[in-house]
Coordinates of C-alpha atoms and ligand atoms in Angstrom, one line a residue:
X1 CA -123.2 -133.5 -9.4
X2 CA -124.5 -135.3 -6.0
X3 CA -122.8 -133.6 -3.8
X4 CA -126.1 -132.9 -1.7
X5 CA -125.7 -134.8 1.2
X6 CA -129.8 -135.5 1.5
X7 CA -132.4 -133.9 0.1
X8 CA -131.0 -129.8 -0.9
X9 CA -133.7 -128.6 -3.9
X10 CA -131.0 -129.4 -6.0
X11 CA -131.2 -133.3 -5.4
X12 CA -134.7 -133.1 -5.6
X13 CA -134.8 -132.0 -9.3
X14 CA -131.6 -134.4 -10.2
X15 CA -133.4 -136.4 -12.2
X16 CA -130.1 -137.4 -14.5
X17 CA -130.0 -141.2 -12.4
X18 CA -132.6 -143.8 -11.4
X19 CA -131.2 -143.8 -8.0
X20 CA -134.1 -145.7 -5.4
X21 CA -135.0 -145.2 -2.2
X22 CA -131.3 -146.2 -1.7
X23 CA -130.1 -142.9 -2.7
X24 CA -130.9 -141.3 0.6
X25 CA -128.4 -143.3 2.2
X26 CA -124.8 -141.9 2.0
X27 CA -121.8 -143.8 1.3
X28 CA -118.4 -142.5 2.2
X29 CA -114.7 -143.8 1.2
X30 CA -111.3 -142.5 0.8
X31 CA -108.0 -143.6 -0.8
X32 CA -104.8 -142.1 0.3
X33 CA -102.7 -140.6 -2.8
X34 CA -99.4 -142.3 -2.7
X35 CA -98.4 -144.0 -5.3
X36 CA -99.4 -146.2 -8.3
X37 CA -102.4 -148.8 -7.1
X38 CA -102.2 -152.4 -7.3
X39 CA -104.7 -155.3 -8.5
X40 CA -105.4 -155.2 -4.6
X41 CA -106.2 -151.9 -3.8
X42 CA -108.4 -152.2 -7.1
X43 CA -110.8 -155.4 -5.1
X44 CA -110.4 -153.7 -2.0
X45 CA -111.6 -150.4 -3.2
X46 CA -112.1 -148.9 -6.4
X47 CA -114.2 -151.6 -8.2
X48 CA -116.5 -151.5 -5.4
X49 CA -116.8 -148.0 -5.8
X50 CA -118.0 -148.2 -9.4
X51 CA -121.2 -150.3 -8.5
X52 CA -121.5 -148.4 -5.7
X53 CA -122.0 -144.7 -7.2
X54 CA -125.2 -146.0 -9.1
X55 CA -126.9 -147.2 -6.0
X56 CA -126.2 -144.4 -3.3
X57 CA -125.2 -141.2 -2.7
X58 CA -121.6 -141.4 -2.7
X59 CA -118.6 -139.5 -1.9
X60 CA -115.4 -140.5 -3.1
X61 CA -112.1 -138.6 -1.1
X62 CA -108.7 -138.2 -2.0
X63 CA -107.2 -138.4 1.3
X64 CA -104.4 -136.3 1.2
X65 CA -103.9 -135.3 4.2
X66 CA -103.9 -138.8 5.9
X67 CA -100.6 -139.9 3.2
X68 CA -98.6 -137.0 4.8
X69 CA -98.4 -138.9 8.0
X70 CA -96.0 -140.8 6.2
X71 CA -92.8 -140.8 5.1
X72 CA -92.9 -139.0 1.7
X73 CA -91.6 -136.4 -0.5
X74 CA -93.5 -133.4 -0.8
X75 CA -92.3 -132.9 -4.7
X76 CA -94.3 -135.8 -5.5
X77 CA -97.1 -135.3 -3.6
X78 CA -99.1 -133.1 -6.5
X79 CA -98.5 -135.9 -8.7
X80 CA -99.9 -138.7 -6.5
X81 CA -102.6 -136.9 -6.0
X82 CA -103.4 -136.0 -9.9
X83 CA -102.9 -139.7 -10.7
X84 CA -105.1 -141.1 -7.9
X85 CA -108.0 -138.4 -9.4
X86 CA -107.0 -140.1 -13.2
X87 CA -107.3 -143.6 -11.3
X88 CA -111.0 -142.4 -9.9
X89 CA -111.8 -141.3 -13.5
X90 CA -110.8 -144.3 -15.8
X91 CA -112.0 -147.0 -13.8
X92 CA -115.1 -145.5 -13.9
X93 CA -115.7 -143.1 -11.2
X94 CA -118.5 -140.6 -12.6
X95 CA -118.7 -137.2 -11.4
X96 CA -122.6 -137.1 -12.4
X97 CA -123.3 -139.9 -10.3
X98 CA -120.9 -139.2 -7.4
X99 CA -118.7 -136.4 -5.5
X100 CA -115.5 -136.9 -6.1
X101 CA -113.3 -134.4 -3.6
X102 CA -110.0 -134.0 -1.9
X103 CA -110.0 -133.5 1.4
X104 CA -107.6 -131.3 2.2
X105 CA -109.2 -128.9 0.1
X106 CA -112.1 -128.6 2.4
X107 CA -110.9 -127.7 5.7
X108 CA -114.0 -128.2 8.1
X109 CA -112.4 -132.0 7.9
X110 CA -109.3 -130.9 10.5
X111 CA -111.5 -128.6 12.3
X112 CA -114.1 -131.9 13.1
X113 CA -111.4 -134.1 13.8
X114 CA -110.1 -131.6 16.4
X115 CA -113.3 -131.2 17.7
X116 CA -113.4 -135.6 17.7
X117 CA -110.2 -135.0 19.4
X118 CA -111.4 -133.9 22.6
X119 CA -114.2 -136.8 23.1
X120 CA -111.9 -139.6 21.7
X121 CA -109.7 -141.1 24.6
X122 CA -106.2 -141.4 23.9
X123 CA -106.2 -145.1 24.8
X124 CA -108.3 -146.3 22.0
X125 CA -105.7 -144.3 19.6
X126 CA -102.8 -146.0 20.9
X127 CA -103.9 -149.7 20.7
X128 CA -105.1 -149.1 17.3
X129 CA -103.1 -152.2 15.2
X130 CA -102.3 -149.7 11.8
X131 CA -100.8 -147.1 14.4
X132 CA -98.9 -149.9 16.0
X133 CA -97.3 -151.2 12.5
X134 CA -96.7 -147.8 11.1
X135 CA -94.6 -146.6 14.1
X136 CA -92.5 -150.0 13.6
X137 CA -92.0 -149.3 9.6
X138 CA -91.2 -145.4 10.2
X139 CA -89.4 -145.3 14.1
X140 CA -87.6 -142.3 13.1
X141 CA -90.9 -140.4 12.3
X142 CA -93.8 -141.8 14.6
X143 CA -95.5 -138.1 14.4
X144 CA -98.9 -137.2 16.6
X145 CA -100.8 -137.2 13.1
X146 CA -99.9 -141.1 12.9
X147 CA -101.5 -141.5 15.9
X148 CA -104.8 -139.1 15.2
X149 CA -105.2 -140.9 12.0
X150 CA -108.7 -142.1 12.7
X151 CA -109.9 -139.7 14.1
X152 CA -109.2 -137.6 11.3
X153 CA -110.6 -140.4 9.6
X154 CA -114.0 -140.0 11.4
X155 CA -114.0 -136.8 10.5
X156 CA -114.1 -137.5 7.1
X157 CA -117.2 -140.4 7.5
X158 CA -119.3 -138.2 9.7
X159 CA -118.9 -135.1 8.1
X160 CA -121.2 -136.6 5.2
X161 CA -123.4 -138.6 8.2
X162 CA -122.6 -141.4 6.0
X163 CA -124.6 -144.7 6.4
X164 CA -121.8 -147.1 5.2
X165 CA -118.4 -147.1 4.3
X166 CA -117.0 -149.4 1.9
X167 CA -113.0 -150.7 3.1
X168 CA -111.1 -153.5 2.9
X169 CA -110.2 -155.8 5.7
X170 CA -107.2 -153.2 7.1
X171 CA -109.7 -150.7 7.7
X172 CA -112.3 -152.4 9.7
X173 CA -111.0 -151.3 13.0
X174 CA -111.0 -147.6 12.5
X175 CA -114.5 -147.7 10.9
X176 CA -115.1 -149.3 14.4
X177 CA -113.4 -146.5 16.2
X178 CA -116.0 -144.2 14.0
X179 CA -119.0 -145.7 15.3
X180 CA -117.3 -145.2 19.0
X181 CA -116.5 -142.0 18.1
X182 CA -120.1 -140.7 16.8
X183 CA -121.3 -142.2 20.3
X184 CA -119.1 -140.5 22.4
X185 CA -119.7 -137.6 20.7
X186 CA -123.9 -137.8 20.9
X187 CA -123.7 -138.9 24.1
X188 CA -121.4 -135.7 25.3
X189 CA -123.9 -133.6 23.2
X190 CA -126.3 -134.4 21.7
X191 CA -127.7 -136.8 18.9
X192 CA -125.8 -135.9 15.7
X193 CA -124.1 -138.8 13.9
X194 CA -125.3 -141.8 12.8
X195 CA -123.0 -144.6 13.2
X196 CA -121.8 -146.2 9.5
X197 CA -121.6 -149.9 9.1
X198 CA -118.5 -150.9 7.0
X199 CA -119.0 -152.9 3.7
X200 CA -116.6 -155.4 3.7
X201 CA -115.1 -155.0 0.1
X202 CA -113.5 -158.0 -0.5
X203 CA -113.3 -160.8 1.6
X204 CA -110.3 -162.9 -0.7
X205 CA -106.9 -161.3 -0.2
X206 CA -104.9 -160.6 -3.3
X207 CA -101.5 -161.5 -1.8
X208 CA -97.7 -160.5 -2.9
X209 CA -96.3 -161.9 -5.8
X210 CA -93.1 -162.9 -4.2
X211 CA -94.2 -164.1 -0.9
X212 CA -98.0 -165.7 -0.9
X213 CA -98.0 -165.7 3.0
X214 CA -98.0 -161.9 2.6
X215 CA -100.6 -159.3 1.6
X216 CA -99.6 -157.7 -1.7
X217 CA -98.5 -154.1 -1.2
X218 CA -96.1 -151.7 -2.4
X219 CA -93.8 -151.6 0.5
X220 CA -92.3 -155.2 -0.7
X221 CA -91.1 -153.4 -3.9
X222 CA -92.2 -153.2 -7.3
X223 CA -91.8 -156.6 -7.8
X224 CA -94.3 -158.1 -5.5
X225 CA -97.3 -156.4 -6.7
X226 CA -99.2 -155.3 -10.6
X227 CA -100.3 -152.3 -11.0
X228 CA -103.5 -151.4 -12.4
X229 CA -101.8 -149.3 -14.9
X230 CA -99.0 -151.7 -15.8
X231 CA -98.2 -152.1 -19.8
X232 CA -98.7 -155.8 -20.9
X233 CA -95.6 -156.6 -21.0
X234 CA -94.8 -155.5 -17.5
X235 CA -97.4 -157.7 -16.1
X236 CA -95.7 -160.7 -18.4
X237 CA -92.4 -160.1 -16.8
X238 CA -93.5 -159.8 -13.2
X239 CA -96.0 -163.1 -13.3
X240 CA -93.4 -165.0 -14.7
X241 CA -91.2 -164.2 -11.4
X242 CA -93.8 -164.9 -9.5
X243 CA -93.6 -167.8 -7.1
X244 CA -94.0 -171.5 -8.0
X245 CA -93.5 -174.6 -6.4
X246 CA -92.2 -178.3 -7.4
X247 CA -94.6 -179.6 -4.5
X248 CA -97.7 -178.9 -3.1
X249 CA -98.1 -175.7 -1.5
X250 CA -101.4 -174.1 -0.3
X251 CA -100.3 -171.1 -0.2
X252 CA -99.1 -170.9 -3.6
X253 CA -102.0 -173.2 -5.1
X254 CA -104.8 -170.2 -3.2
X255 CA -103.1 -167.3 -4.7
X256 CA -103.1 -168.3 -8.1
X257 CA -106.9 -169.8 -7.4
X258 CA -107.6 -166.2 -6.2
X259 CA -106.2 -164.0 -9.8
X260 CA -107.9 -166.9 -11.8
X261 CA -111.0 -166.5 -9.9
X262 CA -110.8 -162.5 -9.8
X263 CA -109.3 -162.0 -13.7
X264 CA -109.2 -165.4 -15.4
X265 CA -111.2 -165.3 -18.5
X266 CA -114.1 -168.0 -18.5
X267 CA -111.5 -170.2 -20.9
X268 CA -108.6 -170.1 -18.7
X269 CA -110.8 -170.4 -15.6
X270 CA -112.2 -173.7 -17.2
X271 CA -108.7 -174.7 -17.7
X272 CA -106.6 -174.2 -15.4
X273 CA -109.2 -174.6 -12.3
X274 CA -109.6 -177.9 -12.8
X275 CA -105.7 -178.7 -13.5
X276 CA -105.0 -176.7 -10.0
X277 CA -107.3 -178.9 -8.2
X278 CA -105.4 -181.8 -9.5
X279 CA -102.3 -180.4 -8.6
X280 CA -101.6 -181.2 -12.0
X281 CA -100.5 -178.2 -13.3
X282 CA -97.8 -176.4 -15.0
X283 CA -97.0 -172.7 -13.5
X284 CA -95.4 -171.3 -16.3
X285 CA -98.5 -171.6 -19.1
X286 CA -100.5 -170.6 -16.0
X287 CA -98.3 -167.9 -15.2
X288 CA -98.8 -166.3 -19.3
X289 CA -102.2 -167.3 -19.3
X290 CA -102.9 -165.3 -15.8
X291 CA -100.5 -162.3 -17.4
X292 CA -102.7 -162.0 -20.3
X293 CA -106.1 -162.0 -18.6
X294 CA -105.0 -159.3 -16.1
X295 CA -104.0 -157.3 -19.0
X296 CA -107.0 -157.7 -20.8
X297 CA -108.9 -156.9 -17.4
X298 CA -107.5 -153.4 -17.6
X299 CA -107.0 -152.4 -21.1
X300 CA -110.5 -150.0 -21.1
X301 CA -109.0 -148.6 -17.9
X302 CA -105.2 -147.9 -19.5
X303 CA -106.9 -146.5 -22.4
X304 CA -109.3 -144.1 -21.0
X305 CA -106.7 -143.1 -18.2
X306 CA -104.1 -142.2 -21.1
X307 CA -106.7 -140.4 -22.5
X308 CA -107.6 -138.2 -19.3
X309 CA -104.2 -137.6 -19.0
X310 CA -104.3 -135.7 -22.0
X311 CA -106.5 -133.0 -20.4
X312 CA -105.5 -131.9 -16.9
X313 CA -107.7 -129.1 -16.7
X314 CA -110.8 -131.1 -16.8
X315 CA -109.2 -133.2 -14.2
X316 CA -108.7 -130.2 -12.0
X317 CA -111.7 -128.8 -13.0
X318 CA -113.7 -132.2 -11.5
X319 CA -112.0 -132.0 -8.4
X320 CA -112.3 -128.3 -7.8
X321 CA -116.5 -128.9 -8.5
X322 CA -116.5 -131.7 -6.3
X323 CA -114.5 -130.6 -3.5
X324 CA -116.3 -127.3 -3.7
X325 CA -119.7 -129.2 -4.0
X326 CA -118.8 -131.4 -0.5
X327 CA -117.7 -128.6 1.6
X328 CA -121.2 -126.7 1.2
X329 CA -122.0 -130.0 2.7
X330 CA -119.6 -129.9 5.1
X331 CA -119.8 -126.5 6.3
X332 CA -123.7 -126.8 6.6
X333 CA -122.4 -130.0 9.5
X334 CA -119.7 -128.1 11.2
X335 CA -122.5 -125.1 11.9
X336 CA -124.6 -127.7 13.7
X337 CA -121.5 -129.5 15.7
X338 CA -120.2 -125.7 16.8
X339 CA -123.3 -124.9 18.1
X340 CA -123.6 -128.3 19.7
X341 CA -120.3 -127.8 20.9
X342 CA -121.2 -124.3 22.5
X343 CA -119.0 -123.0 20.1
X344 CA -121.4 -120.1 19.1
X345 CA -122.6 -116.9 20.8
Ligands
LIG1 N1 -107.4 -144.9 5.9 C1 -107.9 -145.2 4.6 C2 -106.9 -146.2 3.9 O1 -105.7 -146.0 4.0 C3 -108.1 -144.0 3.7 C4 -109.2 -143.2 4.3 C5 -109.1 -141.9 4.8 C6 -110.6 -143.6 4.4 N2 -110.3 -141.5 5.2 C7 -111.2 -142.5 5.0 C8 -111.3 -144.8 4.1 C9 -112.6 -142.5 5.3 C10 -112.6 -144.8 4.4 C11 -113.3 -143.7 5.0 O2 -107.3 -147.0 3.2

């Protein structure tokens, strides 16, 4: 359990890793629970995670509260959020080596962001670009909690005075917004929060399987993305409806380049790389061969996950340690913001 965010006596005598010097830094990330994750999310995020947790002391959130800003049903919600925990687990998330916590279960998060609420100005909310896309997806429900995202969000990085925050491209303005915000706040106050560089986590884009222009996600329907946890033969069915072209097409030609690159097997990559280039190449045995490699790529993970699944309890049981292990953390920072704050007597 690392839940320490620097040096507590209990980190000291953790001698169950070989973490270095790099241990002392702190890396935060969160993923919001709602709904299966793709082969994107999975580069974006969760494979970075994994090398991460050896390296530094991490803190992986489930950020529940952040996915109730959106449209969804709350019947679901418990669900989404016990299959995002099973997600953490099997793809190797290790709650020796790193916290694993949901956040609404540790409340100091709302009462920082509140706290961020009163330094953050409400202009640099309002041009944020996710707010400004959201509000045109849902224009029936563009709710204040849409717009205080980041700053919620913030709250979550600085709480653990993290030093880096691995995100994918889409993120990279709020993590921005962060920094601002820790500044704003020690220069109000006084010196509190560092400011967290973002760790790019993946720099190709893993784009929708029916439209290559567009960034796979799951709001172009199930047949534009793979899950992680897709059988085989789901994956067969949906590459072989994925696009392909007659002609040249760039876009078409990068996005295979980018799953054979990412999941091809060092055979296929051989293969199939070199008929790309040539444009010389026929979609359909590249389609089967790419089906099959993503498969493989996740069979450890669909095992172990079916596995977990087995055993809720343990699952709950990880969350409740970690959550409870990150809000001793998180209470020891909202003592020192209150009385920054002039919030004690
Ligand atoms: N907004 C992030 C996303 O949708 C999820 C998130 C919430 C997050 N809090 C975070 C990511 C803190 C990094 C750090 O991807």
């Amino acid at each position: 359990m690392r839940y320490d965010r620097k040096f507590t006596s209990e980190n000291k005598n953790n001698n169950n890793d070989n973490k270095t010097m790099a241990q002392q830094q702190t890396v935060f990330s969160a993923v919001q629970p709602s709904g299966e994750l793709h082969i994107g999310n999975y580069l974006g995020a969760l494979k970075n995670f994994v090398e991460l947790q050896d390296k530094y002391n991490c803190f992986f959130f489930i950020a529940d509260y952040h996915s109730i800003t959106e449209n969804y049903d709350p019947k679901e919600k418990p669900r989404q959020i016990f299959d995002l925990a099973l997600d953490f687990l099997a793809i190797g998330l290790d709650p020796k080596k790193c916290t694993i916590a949901i956040q609404s279960q540790i409340p100091e998060h709302t009462e920082l962001a509140w706290i961020f609420n009163t330094v953050t100005p409400l202009t640099e909310l309002q041009r944020m670009t996710q707010f400004k896309d959201k509000s045109q997806q849902q224009d029936k429900n563009i709710n204040m909690g849409l717009l205080d995202y980041p700053v919620l969000q913030a709250a979550d990085i600085l709480m653990y005075k993290a030093d880096a925050v691995p995100v994918g491209q889409d993120q990279i303005q709020h993590i921005e917004l962060t920094r601002k915000i820790a500044r704003f706040f020690n220069n109000k106050f006084c010196n509190t929060f560092p400011e967290p560089k973002n760790i790019i986590t993946e720099t190709s884009k893993i784009m929708s399987l029916t439209n290559p222009t567009k960034k796979m996600s799951k709001s172009h329907g199930p047949k534009s993305y793979i899950g992680i946890n897709d059988k085989p033969e789901i994956i067969q069915k949906k590459m072989r409806k994925a696009v392909s072209t007659t002609e040249y097409n760039k876009d078409i030609y990068n996005f295979y380049a980018t799953l054979l690159k990412k999941f091809g097997s060092e055979k296929n990559k051989r293969c199939f790389n070199e008929k790309l280039k040539n444009q010389d190449i026929k979609f359909s045995e590249l389609k089967n061969a790419l089906a099959e490699d993503i498969a493989n790529y996740f069979k450890d993970f669909r095992e172990k996950r079916k596995e977990l699944k087995k055993n809720p309890e343990k699952i709950k049981r990880i969350l409740n340690e970690g959550s409870k292990g990150a809000r001793f953390v998180a209470q020891e920072t909202m003592k020192e913001v209150k009385e920054k704050v002039g919030l004690v007597l």
